[in-house]
Short mmCIF file of C-alpha atoms in Angstrom, two decimals:
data_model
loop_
_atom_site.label_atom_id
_atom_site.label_comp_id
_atom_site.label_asym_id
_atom_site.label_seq_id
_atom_site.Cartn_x
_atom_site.Cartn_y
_atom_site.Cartn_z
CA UNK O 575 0.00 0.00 0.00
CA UNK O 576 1.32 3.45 -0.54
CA UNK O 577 1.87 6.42 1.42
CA UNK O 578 -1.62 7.80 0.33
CA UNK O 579 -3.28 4.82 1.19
CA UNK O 580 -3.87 3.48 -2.60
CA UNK O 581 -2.98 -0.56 -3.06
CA UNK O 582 0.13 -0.68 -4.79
CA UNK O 583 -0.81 -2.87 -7.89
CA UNK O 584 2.75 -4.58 -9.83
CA UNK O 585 1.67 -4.46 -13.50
CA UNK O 586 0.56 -7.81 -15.04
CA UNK O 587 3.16 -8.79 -17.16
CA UNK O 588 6.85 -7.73 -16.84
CA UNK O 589 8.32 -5.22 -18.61
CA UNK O 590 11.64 -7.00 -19.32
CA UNK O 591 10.09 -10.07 -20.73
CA UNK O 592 7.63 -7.94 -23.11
CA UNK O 593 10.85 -6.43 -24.52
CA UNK O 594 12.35 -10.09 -24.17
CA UNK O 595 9.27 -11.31 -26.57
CA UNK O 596 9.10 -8.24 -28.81
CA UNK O 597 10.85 -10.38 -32.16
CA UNK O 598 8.02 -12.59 -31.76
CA UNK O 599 5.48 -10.03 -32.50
CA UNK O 600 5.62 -10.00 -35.98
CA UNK O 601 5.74 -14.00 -36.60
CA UNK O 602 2.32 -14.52 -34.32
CA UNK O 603 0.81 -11.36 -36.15
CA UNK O 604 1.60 -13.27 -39.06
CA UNK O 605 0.35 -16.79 -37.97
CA UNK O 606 -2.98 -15.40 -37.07
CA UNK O 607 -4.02 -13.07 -39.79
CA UNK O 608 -3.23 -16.32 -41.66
CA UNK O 609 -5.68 -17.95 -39.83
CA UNK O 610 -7.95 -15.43 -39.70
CA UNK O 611 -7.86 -15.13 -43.55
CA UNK O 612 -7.70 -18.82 -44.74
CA UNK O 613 -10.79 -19.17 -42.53
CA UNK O 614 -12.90 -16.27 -44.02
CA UNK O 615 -11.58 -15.86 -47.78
CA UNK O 616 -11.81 -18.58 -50.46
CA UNK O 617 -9.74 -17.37 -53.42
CA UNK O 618 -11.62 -17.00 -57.03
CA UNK O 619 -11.45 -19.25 -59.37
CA UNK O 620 -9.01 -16.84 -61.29
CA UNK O 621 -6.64 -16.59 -58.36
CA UNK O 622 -6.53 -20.16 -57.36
CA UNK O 623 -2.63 -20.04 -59.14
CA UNK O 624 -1.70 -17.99 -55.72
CA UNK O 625 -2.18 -21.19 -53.82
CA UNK O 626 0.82 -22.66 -56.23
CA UNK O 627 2.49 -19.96 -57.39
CA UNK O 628 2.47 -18.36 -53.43
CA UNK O 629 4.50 -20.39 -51.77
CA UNK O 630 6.72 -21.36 -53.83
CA UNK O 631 7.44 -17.39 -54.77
CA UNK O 632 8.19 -16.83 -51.11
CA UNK O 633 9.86 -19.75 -50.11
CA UNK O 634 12.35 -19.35 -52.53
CA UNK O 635 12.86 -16.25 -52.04
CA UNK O 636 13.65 -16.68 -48.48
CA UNK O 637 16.13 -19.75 -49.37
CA UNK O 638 17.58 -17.18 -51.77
CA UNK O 639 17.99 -14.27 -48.68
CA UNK O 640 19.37 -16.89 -46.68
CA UNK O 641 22.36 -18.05 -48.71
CA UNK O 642 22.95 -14.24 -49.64
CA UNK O 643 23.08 -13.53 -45.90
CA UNK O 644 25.22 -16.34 -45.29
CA UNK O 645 22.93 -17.68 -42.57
CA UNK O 646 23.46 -21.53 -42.59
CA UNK O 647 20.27 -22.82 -40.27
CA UNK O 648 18.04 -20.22 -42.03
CA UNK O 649 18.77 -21.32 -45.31
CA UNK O 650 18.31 -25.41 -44.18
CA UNK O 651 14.96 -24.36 -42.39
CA UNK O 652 14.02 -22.57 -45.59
CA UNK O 653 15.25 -25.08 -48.28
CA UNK O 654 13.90 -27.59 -46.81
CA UNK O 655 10.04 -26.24 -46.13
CA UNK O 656 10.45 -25.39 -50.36
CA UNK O 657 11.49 -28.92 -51.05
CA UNK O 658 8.62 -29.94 -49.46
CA UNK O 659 6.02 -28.15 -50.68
CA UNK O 660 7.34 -29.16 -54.05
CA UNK O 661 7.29 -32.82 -53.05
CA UNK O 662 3.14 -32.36 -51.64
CA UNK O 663 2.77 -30.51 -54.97
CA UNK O 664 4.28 -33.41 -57.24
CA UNK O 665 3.87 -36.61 -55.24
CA UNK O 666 1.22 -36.57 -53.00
CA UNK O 667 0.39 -39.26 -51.00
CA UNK O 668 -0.32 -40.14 -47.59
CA UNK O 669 3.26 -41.81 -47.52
CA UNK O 670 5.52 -39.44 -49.03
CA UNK O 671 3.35 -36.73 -46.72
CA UNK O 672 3.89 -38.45 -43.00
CA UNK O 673 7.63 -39.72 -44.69
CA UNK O 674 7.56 -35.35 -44.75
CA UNK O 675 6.29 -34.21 -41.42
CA UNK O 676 9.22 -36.30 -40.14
CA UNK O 677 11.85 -35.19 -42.18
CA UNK O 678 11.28 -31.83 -42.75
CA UNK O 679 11.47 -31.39 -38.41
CA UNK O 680 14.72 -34.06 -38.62
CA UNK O 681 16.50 -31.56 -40.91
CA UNK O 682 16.11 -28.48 -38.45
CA UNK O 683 17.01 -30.45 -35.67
CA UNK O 684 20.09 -31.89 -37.12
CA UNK O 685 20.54 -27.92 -38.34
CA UNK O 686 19.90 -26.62 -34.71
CA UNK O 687 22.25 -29.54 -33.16
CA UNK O 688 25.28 -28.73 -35.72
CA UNK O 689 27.58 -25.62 -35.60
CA UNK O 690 26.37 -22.70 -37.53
CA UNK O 691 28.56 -22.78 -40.41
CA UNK O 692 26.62 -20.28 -43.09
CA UNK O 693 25.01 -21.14 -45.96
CA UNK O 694 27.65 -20.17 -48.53
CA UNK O 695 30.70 -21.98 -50.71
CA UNK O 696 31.51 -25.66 -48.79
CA UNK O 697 28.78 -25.52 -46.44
CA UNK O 698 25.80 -25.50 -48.42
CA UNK O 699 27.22 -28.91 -50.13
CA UNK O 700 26.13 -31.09 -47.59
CA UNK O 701 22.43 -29.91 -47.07
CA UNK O 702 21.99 -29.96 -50.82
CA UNK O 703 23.17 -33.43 -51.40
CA UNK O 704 20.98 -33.93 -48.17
CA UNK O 705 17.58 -32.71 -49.62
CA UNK O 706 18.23 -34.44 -53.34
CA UNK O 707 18.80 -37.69 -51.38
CA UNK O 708 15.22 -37.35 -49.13
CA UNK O 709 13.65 -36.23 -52.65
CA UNK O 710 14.90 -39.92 -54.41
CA UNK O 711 13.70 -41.23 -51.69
CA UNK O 712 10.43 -39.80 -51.50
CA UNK O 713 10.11 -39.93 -55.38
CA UNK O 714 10.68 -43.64 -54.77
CA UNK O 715 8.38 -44.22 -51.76
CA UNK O 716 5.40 -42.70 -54.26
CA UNK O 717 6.70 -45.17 -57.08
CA UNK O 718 7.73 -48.84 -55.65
CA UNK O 719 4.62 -48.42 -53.13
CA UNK O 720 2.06 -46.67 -54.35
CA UNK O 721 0.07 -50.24 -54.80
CA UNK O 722 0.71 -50.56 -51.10
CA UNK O 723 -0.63 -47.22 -50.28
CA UNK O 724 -3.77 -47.49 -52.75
CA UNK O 725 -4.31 -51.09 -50.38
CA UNK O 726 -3.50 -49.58 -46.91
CA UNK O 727 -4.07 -45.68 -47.89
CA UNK O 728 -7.40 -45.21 -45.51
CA UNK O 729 -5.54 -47.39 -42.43
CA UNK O 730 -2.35 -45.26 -42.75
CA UNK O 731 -3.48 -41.93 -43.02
CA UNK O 732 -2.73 -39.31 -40.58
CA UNK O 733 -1.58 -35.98 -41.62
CA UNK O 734 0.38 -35.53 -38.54
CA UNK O 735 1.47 -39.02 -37.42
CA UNK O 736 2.85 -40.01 -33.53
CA UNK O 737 6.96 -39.76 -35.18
CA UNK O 738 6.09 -36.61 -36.61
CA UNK O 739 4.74 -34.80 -33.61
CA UNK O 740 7.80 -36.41 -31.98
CA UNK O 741 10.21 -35.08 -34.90
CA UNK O 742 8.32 -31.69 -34.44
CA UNK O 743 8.50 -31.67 -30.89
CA UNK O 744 12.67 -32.24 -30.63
CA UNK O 745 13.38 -29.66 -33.68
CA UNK O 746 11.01 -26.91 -31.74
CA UNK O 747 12.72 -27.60 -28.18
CA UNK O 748 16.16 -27.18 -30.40
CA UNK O 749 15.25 -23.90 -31.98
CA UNK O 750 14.19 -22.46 -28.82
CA UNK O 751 17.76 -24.19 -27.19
CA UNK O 752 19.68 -22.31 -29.18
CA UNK O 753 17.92 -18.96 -29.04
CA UNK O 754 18.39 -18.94 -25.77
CA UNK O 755 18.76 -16.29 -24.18
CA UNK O 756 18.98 -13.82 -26.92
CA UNK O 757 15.88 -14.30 -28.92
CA UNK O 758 17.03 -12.87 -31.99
CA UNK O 759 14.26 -11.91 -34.86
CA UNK O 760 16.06 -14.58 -36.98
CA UNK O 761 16.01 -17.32 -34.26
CA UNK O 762 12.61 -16.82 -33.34
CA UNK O 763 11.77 -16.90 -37.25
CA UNK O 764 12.92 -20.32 -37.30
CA UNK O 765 10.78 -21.39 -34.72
CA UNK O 766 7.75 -19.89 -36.06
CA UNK O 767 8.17 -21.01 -39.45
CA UNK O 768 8.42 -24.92 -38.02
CA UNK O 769 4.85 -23.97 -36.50
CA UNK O 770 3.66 -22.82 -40.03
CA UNK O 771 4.68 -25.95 -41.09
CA UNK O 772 3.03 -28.14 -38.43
CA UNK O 773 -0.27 -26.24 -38.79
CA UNK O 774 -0.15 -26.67 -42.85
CA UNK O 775 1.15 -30.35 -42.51
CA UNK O 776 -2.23 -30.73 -40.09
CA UNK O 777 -4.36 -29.35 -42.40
CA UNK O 778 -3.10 -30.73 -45.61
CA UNK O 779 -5.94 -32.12 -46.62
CA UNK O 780 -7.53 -28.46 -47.85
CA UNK O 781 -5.22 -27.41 -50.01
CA UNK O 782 -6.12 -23.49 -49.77
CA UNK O 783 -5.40 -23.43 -45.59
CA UNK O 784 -1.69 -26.22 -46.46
CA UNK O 785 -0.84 -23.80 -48.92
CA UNK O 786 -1.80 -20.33 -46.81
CA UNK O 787 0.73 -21.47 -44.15
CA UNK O 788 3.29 -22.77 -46.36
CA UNK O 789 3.62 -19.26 -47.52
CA UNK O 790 3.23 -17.79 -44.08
CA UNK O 791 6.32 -20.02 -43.22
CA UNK O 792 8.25 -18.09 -46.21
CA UNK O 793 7.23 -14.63 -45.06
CA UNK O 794 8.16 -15.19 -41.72
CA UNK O 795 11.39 -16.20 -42.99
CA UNK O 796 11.77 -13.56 -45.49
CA UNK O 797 10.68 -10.62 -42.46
CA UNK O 798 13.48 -12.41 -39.87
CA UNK O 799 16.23 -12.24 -42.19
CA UNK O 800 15.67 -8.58 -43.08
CA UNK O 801 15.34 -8.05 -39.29
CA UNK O 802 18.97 -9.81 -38.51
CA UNK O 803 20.46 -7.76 -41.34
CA UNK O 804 19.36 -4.77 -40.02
CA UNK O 805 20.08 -5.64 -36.44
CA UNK O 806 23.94 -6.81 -37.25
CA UNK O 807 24.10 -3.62 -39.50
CA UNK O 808 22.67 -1.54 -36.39
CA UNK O 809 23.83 -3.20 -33.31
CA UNK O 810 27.40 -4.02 -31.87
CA UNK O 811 27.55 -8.01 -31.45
CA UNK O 812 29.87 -7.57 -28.65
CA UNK O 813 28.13 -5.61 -26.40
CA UNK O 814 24.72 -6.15 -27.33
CA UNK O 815 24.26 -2.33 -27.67
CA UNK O 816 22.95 0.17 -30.65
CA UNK O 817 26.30 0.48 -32.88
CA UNK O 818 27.38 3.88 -34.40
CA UNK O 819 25.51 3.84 -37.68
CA UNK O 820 22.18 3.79 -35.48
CA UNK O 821 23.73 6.45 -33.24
CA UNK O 822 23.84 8.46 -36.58
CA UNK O 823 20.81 7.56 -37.69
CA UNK O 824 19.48 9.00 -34.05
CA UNK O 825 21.19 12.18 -34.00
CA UNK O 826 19.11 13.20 -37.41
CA UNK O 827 15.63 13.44 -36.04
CA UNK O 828 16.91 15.35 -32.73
CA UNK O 829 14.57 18.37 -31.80
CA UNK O 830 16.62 21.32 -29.90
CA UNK O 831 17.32 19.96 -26.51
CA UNK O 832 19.38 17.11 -26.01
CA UNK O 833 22.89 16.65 -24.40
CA UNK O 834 24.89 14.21 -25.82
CA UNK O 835 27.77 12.61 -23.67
CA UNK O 836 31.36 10.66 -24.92
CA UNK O 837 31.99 7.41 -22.70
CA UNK O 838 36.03 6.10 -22.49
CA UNK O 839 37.29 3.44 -20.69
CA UNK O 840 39.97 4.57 -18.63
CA UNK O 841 44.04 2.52 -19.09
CA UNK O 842 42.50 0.12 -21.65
CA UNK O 843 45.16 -0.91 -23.59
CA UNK O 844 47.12 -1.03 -20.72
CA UNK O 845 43.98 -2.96 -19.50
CA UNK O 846 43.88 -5.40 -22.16
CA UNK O 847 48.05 -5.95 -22.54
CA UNK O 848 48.24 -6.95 -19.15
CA UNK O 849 45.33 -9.30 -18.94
CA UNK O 850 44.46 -10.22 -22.11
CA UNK O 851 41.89 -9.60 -24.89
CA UNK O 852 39.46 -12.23 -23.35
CA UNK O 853 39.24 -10.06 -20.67
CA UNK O 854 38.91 -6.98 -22.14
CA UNK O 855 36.32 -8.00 -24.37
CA UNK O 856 34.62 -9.11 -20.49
CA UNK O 857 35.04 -5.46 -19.39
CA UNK O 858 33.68 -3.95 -22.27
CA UNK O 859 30.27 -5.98 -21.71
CA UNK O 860 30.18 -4.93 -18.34
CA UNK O 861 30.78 -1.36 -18.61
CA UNK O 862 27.98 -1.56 -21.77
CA UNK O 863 25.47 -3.54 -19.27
CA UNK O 864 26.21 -0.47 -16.97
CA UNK O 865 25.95 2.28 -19.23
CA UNK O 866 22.40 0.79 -20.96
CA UNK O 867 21.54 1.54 -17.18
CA UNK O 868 21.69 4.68 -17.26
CA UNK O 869 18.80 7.12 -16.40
CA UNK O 870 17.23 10.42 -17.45
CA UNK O 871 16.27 8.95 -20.72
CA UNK O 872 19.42 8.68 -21.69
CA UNK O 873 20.15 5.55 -24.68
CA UNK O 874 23.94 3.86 -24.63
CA UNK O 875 25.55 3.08 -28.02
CA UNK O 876 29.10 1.35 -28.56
CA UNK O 877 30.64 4.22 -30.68
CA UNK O 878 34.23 2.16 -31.31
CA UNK O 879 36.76 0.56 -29.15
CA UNK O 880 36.73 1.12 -25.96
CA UNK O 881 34.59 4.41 -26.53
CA UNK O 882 30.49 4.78 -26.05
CA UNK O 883 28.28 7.43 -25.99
CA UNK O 884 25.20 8.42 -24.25
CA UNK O 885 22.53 10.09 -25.85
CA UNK O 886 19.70 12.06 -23.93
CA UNK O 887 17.31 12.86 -27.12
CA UNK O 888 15.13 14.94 -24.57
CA UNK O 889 17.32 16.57 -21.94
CA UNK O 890 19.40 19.34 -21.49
CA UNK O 891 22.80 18.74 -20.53
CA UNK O 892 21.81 20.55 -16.87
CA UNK O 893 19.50 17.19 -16.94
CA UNK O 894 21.77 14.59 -18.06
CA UNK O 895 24.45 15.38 -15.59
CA UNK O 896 23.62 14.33 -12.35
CA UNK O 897 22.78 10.70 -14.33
CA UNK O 898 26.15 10.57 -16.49
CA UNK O 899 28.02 11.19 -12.51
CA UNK O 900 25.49 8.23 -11.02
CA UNK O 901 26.88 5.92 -14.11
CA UNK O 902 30.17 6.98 -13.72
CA UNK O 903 30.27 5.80 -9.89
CA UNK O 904 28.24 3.01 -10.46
CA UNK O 905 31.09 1.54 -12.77
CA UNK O 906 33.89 2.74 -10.80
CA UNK O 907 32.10 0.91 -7.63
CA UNK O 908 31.71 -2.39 -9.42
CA UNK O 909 33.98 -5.15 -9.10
CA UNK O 910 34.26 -7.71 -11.84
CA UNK O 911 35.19 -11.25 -11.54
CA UNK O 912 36.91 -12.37 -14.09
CA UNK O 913 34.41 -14.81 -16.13
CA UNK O 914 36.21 -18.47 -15.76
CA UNK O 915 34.72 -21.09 -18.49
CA UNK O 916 31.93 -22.22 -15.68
CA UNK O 917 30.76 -18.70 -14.63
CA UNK O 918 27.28 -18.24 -15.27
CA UNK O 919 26.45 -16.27 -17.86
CA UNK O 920 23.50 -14.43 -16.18
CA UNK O 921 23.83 -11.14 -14.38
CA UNK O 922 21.81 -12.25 -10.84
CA UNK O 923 23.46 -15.44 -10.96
CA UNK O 924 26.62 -13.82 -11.14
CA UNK O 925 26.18 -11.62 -8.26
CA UNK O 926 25.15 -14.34 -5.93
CA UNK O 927 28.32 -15.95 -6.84
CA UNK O 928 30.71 -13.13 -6.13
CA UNK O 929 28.78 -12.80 -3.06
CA UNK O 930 29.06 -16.16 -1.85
CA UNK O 931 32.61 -16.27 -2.95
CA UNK O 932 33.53 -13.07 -1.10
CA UNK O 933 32.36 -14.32 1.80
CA UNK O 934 34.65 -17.28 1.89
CA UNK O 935 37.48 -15.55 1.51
CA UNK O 936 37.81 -17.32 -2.45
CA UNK O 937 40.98 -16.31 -4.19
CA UNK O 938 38.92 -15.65 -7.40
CA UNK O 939 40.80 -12.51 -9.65
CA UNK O 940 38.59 -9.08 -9.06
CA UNK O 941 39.08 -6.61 -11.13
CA UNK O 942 37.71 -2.65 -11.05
CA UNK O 943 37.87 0.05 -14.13
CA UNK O 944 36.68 3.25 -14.18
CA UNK O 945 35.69 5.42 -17.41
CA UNK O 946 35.95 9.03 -18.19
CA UNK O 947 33.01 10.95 -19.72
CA UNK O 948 32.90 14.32 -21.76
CA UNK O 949 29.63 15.77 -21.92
CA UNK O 950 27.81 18.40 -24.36
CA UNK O 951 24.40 19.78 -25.23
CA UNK O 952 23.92 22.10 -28.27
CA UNK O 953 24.94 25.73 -28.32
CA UNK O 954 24.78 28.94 -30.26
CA UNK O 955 27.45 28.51 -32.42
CA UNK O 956 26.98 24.53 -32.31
CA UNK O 957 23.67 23.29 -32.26
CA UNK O 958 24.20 20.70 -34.71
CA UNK O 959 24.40 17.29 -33.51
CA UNK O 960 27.77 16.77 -35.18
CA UNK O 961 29.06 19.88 -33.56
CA UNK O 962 27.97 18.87 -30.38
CA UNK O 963 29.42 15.33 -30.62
CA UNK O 964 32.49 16.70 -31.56
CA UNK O 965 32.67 19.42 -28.69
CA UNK O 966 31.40 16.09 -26.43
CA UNK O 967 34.91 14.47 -27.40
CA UNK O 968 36.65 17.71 -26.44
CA UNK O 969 35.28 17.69 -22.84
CA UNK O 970 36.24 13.92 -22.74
CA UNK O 971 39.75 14.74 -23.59
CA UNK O 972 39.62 17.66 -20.76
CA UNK O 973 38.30 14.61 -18.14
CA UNK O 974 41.43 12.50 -19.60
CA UNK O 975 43.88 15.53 -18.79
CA UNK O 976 41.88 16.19 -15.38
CA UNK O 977 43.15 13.01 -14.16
CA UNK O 978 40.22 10.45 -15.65
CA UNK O 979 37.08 8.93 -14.20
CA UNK O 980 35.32 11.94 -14.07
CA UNK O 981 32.45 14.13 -16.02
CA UNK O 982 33.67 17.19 -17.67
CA UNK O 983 31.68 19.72 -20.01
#
């Protein structure tokens, strides 16, 4: 209860796992308006191509983006949902379609168990050879026992039999293994297209709703893979934070108060001779993890090196002070341990180890860093972003002179 006697209500769902969930928006958007639509709209007669001509536009075009982007499980996932279709399209059969539902999840789970190795030159050889095997063998499962299945057809079929849901069920807890804990658009792509698939493989037997999510299954693939290229164009891989292009792209659509601050580690080269690139790469994350902390607004980006910036889009630098000092003693206070190969990876479980480990007196390496910040917010003669990042780097070379980790203006 609070101080004015309201209740206190903690809002329904958290915060950090909406954000955590946000690259799955799009994909369920997707899987429901195709629902929605291959419920309520029956395509003309003179359309009735689309349900042919649809998926196998998209789904090649998404194998296509794949191997351009070099992203080897991508390209498997997509590859093999076109082979597929084209195998329904050419051979249908009960057999060749339950022989599918099991292969088509066997490929992405053997894709999600192996190294990612891209999709391009020496890589893509074994997945190809791969697919035109399961394709003879398909082609001969429709030829050599099609009597069979004329005989048995009504006993055996089952558009989604027990070893399929099976198959399904391993490649899905796979995909979701290994995006873990990132959630990338492109990870989370993957795992929604294998749902296309399961739906379209269920409903197979109405060829408008098979071939609806067959193409749903391409689009989602086609939207993740722009989504990764924008996100390794726009974000640092390292640190996890927005890179410098998108810190340009920011400082266009500024209005006329914002303070903008430059962020240097303090001694790192002499940092990272001493101990190693392993662990300078460690202190880097952490002093990003700190920085994306930060209050007043304010939005971290990894500008280069060992150098960040902080921008406050909606602040004047008066503002953005008192936070860029908080940040600045929050890092300097913070003692990292450096990461051995069983550390765990997450940030509470981390701190509950230190802790622990302080407490018995552990010998475990601690190490502290400190940063230096130069801060700026647009003036008379300078209100232009680029001015006032440049004048930012000034007053960061004034906080180097002044003796480091400190804020100067």
């Amino acid at each position: 209860m609070s101080a004015s006697g309201r209740i206190a209500l903690k809002p329904a769902l958290d915060p950090e796992l909406l954000r955590a969930l946000r690259p799955a928006w799009v994909p369920a958007g997707i899987l429901a308006a195709t629902a929605v639509l291959a419920w309520l709209v029956e395509l003309p007669e003179s359309l009735e191509g689309l349900s042919i001509a649809g998926p196998y536009s998209v789904l090649f075009i998404a194998t296509a983006m794949a191997w351009g982007f070099n992203r080897g499980r991508a390209f498997v996932i997509a590859a093999t949902l076109l082979g597929a279709f084209a195998v329904n399209h050419f051979f249908r059969g009960s057999l060749v379609h339950q022989s599918l539902v099991v292969l088509v999840p066997l490929n992405a789970l053997a894709a999600m168990l192996l190294p990612e190795r891209g999709a391009r030159y020496r890589a893509s050889y074994g997945w190809l050879a791969l697919l035109a095997a399961e394709a003879l063998l398909l082609a001969w499962l429709r030829t050599d026992l099609g009597g069979f299945e004329q005989i048995a057809g009504g006993l055996l079929w089952n558009p989604m039999p027990l070893p399929g849901r099976i198959a399904f069920a391993a490649a899905f807890a796979a995909v979701v293994w290994r995006a873990w804990p990132e959630f990338t658009a492109l990870q989370v792509g993957n795992a929604a297209a294998l749902a296309a698939f399961f739906i379209a493989a269920i409903w197979v037997h109405v060829p408008g709703v098979h071939s609806a999510f067959m193409s749903a299954a391409g689009v989602i693939l086609i939207i993740a893979l722009l989504a990764e290229s924008h996100r390794l164009a726009f974000r640092d891989t390292l640190t996890g934070l927005p890179g410098r292009r998108a810190l340009e792209e920011r400082l266009r659509s500024l209005g006329g108060s914002f303070a903008i601050a430059m962020v240097d580690v303090d001694h790192f080269k002499k940092f990272n001779d001493a101990h190693g690139h392993d662990i300078g790469d460690q202190v880097l994350k952490v002093v990003a993890a700190r920085l994306a902390e930060v209050g007043g607004g304010g939005i971290a980006f990894r500008y280069g090196g060992e150098e960040f910036s902080v921008l406050f889009p909606d602040s004047s630098l008066e503002d953005a002070l008192p936070h860029l000092e908080a940040i600045r003693a929050s890092i300097e206070g913070y003692r990292m341990a450096v990461r051995a190969p069983d550390r765990p990876k997450s940030g509470e479980a981390g701190a509950k180890l230190r802790a622990g480990l302080e407490k018995a007196g552990s010998p475990e390496k601690h190490l502290s860093v400190t940063v230096s910040i130069g801060a700026c917010g647009p003036k008379k003669k300078a209100r232009a972003p680029a001015h006032v990042v440049k004048a930012a780097d000034e007053a960061l070379y004034r906080a180097k002179q002044g003796g480091r980790n400190r804020v100067s203006t």
